[in-house]
Coordinates of C-alpha atoms and ligand atoms in Angstrom, one line a residue:
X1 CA 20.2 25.1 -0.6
X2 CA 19.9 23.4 2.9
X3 CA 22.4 24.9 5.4
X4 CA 23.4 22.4 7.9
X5 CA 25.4 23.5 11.4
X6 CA 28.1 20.8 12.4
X7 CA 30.5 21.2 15.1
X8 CA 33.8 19.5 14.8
X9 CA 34.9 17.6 18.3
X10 CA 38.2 16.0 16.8
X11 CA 39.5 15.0 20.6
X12 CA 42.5 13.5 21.5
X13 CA 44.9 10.9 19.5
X14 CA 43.8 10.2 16.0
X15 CA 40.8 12.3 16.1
X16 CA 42.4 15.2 14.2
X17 CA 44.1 13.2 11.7
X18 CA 41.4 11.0 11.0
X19 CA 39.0 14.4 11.3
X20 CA 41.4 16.1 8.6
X21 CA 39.9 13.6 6.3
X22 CA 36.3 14.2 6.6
X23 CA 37.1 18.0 6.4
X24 CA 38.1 18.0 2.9
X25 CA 34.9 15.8 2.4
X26 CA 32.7 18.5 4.4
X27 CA 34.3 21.0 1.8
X28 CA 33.6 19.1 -1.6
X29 CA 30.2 18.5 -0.5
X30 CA 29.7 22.7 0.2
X31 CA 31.4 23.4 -3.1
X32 CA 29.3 20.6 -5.3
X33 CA 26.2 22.7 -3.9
X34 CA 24.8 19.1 -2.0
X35 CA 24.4 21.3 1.0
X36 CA 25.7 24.4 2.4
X37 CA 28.0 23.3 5.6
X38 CA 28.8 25.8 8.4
X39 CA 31.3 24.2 10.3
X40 CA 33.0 25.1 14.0
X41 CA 35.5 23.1 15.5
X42 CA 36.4 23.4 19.4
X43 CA 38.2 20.9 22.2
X44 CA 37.2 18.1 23.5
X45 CA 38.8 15.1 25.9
X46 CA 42.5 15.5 27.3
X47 CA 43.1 18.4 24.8
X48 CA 39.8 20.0 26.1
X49 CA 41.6 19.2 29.9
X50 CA 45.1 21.0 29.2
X51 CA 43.5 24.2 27.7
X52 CA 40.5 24.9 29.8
X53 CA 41.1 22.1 32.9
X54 CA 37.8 20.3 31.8
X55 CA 37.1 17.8 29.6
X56 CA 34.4 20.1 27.7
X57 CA 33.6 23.7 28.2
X58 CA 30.2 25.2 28.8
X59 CA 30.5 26.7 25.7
X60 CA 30.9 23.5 23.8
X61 CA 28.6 22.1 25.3
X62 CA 25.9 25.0 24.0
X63 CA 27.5 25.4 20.7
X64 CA 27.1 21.4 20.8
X65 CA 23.1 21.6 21.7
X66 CA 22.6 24.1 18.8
X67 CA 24.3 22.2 16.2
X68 CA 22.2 20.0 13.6
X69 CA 24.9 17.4 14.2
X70 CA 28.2 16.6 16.1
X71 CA 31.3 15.1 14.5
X72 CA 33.1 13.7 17.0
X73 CA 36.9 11.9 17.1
X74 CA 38.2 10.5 19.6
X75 CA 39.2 11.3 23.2
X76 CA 42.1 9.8 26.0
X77 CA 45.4 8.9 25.8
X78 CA 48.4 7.9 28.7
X79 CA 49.3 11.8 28.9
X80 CA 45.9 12.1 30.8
X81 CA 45.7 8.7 33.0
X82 CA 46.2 10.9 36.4
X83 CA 43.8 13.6 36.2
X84 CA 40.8 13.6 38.6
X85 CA 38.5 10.9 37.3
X86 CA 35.7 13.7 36.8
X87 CA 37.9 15.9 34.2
X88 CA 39.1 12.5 32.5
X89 CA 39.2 12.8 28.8
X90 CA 36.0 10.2 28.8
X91 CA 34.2 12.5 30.7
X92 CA 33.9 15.1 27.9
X93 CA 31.9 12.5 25.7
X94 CA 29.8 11.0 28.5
X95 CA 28.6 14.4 29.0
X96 CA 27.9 15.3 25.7
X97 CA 25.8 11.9 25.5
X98 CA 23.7 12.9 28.6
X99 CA 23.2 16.5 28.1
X100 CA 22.1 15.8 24.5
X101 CA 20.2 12.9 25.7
X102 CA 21.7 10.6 23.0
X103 CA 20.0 7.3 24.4
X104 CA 20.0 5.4 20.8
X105 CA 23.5 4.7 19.8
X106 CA 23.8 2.6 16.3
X107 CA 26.6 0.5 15.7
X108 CA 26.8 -1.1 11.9
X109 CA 29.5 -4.0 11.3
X110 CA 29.5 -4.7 8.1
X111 CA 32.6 -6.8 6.9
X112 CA 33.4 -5.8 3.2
X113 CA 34.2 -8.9 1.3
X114 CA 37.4 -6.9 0.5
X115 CA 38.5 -7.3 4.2
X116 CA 37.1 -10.4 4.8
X117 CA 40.7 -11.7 5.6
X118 CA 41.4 -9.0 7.9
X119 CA 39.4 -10.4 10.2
X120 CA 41.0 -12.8 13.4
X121 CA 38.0 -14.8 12.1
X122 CA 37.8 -17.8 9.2
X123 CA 36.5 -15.2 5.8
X124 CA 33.1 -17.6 5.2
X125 CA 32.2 -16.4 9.1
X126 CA 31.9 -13.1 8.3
X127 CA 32.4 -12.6 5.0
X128 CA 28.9 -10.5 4.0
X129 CA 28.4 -9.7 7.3
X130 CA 25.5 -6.9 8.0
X131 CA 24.6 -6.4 11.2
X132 CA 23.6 -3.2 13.6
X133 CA 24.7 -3.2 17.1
X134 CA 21.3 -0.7 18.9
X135 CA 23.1 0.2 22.4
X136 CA 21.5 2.0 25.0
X137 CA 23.7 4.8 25.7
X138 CA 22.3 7.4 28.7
X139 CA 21.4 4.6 31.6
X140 CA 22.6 1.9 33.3
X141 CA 25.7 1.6 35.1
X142 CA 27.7 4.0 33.1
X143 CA 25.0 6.7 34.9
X144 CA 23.5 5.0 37.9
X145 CA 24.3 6.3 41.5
X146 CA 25.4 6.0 43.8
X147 CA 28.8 5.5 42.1
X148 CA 31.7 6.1 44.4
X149 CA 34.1 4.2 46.3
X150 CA 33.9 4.8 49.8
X151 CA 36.4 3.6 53.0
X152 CA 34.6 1.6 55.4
X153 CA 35.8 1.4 59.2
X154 CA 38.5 -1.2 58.9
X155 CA 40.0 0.9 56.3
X156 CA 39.0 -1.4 53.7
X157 CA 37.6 0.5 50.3
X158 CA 34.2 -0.3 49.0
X159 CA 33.2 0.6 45.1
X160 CA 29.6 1.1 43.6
X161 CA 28.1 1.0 40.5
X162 CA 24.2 1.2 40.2
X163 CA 22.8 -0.6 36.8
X164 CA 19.7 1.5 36.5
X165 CA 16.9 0.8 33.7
X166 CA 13.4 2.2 33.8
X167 CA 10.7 0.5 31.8
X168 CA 10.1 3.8 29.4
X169 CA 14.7 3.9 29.0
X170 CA 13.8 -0.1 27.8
X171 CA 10.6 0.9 25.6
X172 CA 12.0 4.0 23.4
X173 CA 15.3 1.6 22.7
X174 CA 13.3 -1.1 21.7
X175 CA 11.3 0.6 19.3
X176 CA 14.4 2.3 17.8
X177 CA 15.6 -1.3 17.3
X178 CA 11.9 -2.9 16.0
X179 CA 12.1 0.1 13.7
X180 CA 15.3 -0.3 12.2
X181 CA 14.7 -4.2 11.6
X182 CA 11.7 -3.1 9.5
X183 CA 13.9 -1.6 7.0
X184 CA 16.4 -4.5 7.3
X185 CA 16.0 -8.2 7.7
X186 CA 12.9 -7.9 10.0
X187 CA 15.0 -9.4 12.8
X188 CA 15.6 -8.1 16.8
X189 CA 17.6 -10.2 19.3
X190 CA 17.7 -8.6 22.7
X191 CA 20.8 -9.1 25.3
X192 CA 20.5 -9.1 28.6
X193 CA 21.4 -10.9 31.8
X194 CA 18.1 -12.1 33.5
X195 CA 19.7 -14.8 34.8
X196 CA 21.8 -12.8 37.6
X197 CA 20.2 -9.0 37.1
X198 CA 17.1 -7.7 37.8
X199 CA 17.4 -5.0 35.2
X200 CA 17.6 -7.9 32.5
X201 CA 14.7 -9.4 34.0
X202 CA 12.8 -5.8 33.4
X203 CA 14.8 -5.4 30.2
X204 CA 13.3 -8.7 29.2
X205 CA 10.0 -8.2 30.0
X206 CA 10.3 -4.6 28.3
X207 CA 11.2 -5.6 25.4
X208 CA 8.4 -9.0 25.2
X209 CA 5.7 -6.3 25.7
X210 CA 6.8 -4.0 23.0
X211 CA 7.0 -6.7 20.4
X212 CA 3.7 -8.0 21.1
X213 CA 2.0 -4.8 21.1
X214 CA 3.8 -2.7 18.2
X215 CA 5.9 -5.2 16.2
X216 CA 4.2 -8.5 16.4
X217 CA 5.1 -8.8 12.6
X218 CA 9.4 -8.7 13.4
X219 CA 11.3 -11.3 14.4
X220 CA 12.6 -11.5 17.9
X221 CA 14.6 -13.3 19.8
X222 CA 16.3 -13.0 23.3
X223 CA 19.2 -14.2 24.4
X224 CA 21.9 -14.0 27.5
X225 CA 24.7 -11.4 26.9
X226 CA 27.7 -13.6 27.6
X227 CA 26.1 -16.4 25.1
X228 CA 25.2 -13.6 22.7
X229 CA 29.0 -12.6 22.9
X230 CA 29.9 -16.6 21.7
X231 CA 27.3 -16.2 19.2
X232 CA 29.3 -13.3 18.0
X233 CA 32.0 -15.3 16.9
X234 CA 30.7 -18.5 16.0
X235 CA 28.4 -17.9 13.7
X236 CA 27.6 -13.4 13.0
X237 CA 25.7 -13.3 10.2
X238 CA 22.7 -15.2 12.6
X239 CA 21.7 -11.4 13.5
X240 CA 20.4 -8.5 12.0
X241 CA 19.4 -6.0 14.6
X242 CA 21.2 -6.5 18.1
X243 CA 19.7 -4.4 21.4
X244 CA 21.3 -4.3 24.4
X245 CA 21.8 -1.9 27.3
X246 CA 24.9 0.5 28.0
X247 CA 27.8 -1.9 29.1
X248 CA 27.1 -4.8 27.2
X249 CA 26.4 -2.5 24.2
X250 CA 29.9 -1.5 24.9
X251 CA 31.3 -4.8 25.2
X252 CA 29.5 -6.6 22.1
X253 CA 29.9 -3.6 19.8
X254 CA 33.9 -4.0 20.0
X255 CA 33.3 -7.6 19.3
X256 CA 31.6 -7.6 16.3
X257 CA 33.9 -4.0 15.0
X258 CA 37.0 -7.1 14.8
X259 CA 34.6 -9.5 13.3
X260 CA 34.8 -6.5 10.1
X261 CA 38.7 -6.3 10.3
X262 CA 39.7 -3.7 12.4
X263 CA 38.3 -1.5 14.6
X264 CA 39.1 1.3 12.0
X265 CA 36.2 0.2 9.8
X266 CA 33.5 1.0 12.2
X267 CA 31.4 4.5 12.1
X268 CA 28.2 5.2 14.5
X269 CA 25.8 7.3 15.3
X270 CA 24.0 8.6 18.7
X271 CA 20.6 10.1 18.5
X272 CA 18.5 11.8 20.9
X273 CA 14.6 11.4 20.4
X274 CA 12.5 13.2 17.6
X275 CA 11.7 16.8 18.5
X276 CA 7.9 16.9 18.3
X277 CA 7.9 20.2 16.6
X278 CA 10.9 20.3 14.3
X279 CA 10.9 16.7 13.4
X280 CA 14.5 16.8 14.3
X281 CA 16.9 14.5 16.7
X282 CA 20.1 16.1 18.5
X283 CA 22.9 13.8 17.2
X284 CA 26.3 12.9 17.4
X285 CA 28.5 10.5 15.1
X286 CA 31.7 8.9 16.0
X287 CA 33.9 5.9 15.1
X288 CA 33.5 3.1 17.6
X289 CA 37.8 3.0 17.6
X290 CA 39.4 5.4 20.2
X291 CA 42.3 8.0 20.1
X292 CA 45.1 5.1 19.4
X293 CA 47.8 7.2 20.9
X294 CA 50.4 4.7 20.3
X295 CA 50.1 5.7 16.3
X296 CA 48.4 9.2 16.6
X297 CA 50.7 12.0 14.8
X298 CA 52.2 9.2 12.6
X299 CA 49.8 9.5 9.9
X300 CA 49.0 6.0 9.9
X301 CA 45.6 6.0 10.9
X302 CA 42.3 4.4 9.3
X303 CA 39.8 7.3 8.4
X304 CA 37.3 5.0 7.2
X305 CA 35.3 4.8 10.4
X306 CA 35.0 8.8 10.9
X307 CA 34.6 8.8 7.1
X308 CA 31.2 6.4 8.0
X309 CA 30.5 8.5 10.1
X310 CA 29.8 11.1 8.3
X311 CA 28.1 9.2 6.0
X312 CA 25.8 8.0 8.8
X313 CA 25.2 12.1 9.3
X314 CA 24.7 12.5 6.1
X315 CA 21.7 9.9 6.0
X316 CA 20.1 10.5 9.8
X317 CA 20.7 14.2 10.4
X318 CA 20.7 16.1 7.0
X319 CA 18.8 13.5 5.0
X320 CA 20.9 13.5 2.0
X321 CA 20.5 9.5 1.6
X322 CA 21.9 9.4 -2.0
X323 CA 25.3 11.3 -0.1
X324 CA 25.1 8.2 1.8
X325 CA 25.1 5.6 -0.5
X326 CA 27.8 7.5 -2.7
X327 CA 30.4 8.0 0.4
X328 CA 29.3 4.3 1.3
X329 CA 29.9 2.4 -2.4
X330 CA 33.3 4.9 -2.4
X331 CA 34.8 3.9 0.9
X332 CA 33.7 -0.1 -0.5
X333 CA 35.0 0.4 -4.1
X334 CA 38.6 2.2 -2.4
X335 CA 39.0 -1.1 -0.4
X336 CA 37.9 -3.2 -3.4
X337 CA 40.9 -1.4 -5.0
X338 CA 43.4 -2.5 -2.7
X339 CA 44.1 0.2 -0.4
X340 CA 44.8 -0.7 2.7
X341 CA 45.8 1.3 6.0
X342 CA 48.4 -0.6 8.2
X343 CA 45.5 -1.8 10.7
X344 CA 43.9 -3.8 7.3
X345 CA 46.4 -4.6 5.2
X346 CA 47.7 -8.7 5.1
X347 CA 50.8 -9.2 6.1
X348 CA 53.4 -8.3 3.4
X349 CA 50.9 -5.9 1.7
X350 CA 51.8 -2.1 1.3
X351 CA 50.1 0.0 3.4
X352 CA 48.9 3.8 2.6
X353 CA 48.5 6.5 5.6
X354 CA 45.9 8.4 7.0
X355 CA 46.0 11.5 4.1
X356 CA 46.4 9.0 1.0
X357 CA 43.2 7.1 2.3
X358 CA 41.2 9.8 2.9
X359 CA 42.0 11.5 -0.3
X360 CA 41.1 8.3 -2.1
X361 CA 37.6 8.0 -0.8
X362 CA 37.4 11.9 -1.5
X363 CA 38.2 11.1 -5.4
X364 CA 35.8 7.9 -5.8
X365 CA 33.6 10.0 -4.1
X366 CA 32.9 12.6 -6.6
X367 CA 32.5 9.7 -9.3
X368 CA 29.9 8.0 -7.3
X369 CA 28.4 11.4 -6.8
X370 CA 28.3 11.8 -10.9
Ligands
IPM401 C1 32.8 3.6 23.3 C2 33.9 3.9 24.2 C3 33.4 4.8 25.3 C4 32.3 4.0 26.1 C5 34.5 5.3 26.3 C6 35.5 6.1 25.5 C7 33.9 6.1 27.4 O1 34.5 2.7 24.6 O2 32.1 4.5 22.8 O3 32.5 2.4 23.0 O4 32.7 3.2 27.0 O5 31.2 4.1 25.8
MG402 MG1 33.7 1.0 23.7

């Protein structure tokens, strides 16, 4: 039997609740004999801050690089808004997505046509909806220096961010993104903002050269980032594989995680490049929601997105596709069934917490699994 390592970064907030849930998944899996699990969990974010005064320890950080695959939660919260900017809770993941080099970060938004009228959108706009958001996630301006904010002589303050792309940072996400249409709806549209930015101009060009090279055969299409965010909400279902950089990655992926309901639904996954000897990619999965601390220790939270991702380890990192499917059809058959966490139930419908939830999926799970 395949034994997998997987650390356990359940963060700040939600992220041990929501964490809990995909435990007790971890478990059945290793007792069904699917795969052996060996599991660690350690700090990371604010909690990572008030035990060790960073935002993740060295020793993380290795036990992090030596791991097949990194659950994450979900890091931040008020309690940490004052400490120095480089120990911020956020700074714990950032790091973990450079020093792993986790440039391809996948975003699914699919809107179950259970949910379809928890979205703030009209259900035949995104009712069906199947789209993957491919964000660059090691460059640009979330990495580029300079990146300070300096006093000039008048006293005034100055801040800098540096939007950095290199043509090889442009070709390796495109390809990820050409690749992943291949297996989808044959479809690329690539955001950028060539209009004002000479790193969408390069991005642009990038991306023209790649198709016409490698993947004359898929469709592609580019188009501005602020129109692409329109598009978003006008009419969704238009895409099929989105690429974009770092920040507007960011930006678009929390657009189209509403379009599905709630930013509870949404799982993703971060992978480095293949290792030319083993075959294998560092990796990280995470829901695209953060630590919610306004709800977190209530036992309210949706642990459908860290339940994804799992499921998206499952399929990328331990290639146990028909896992997958079975942790995918049970998450859409629970919500076919009419549970509903508070963030996606209708108004006047009862809601079930965090545990109830997760044990649900846990139970359809090991049906679909036969
Ligand atoms: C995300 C988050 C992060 C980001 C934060 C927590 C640093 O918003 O993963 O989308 O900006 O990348
Ligand atoms: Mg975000």
């Amino acid at each position: 039997m395949a034994t997998f390592n997987l650390l356990l970064l359940p963060g700040d907030g939600i992220g041990p609740e929501v964490m809990g849930e995909v435990r007790k998944i971890v478990d059945f899996l290793s007792r069904q004999g699917v795969a052996r699990f060996e599991s660690e969990s350690d700090l990371v974010g604010g909690s990572a801050f008030d035990a060790h005064g960073v935002a993740i320890t060295d020793a993380a950080m290795k036990t992090a690089l030596a791991a097949d695959a990194v659950l994450f939660g979900a890091v931040g919260g008020p309690k940490w808004d004052k400490v120095p900017y480089q120990h911020r809770p956020e700074a714990g993941l950032l790091r973990l997505r450079k020093d792993l080099g986790l440039f391809a970060n996948l975003r699914p938004a699919i809107c179950y046509p259970a949910l379809a009228d928890a979205s703030s959108l009209k259900r035949d706009v995104v009712e069906g909806l199947d789209i993957v958001i491919v964000r660059e996630l090691t460059g640009g301006v979330y990495f580029g220096e300079p990146k300070e904010i300096v006093t000039l002589e008048n006293g005034e303050k100055r801040a800098v961010d540096t939007q950095i792309y290199t043509t090889g940072e442009i070709e390796r996400i495109a390809r990820v993104a050409f690749e992943l249409a291949k297996k989808r709806g044959n479809k690329v549209a690539s955001a950028e903002k060539r209009n004002v930015m000479k790193s969408g101009v390069l991005w642009n060009e990038v991306v023209t050269h790649v198709h016409k090279n490698e993947y004359p055969d898929v469709a592609l299409e580019h188009v501005l980032a602020d129109n692409c965010a329109m598009q978003l909400v006008r009419q969704p279902k238009q895409y099929d594989v989105l690429v974009t950089d770092n920040l507007f990655g960011d930006v678009l992926s929390d657009i189209a995680a509403m379009l599905t309901g709630s930013l509870g639904m949404l799982p993703s996954a971060s992978l480095g490049a293949e290792d030319a000897a083993t075959g294998k990619r560092k990796a990280l999965y995470e829901p695209v929601h953060g630590s919610a601390p306004d709800i977190a220790g209530k036992g309210l939270a949706n642990p459908l997105a860290m339940i994804g991702s799992l499921g998206m380890a499952l399929r990328y990192s331990f290639n146990l596709g028909d896992a997958a499917d079975a942790l995918d059809k049970a998450i859409a058959n629970v919500l076919a069934a009419g549970l509903r966490t508070k963030d996606i139930a209708a108004a006047g419908q009862n809601a079930v917490g965090t545990t109830d939830m997760g044990d649900a999926v846990l139970k359809e799970f090991q049906k679909a699994l036969g």
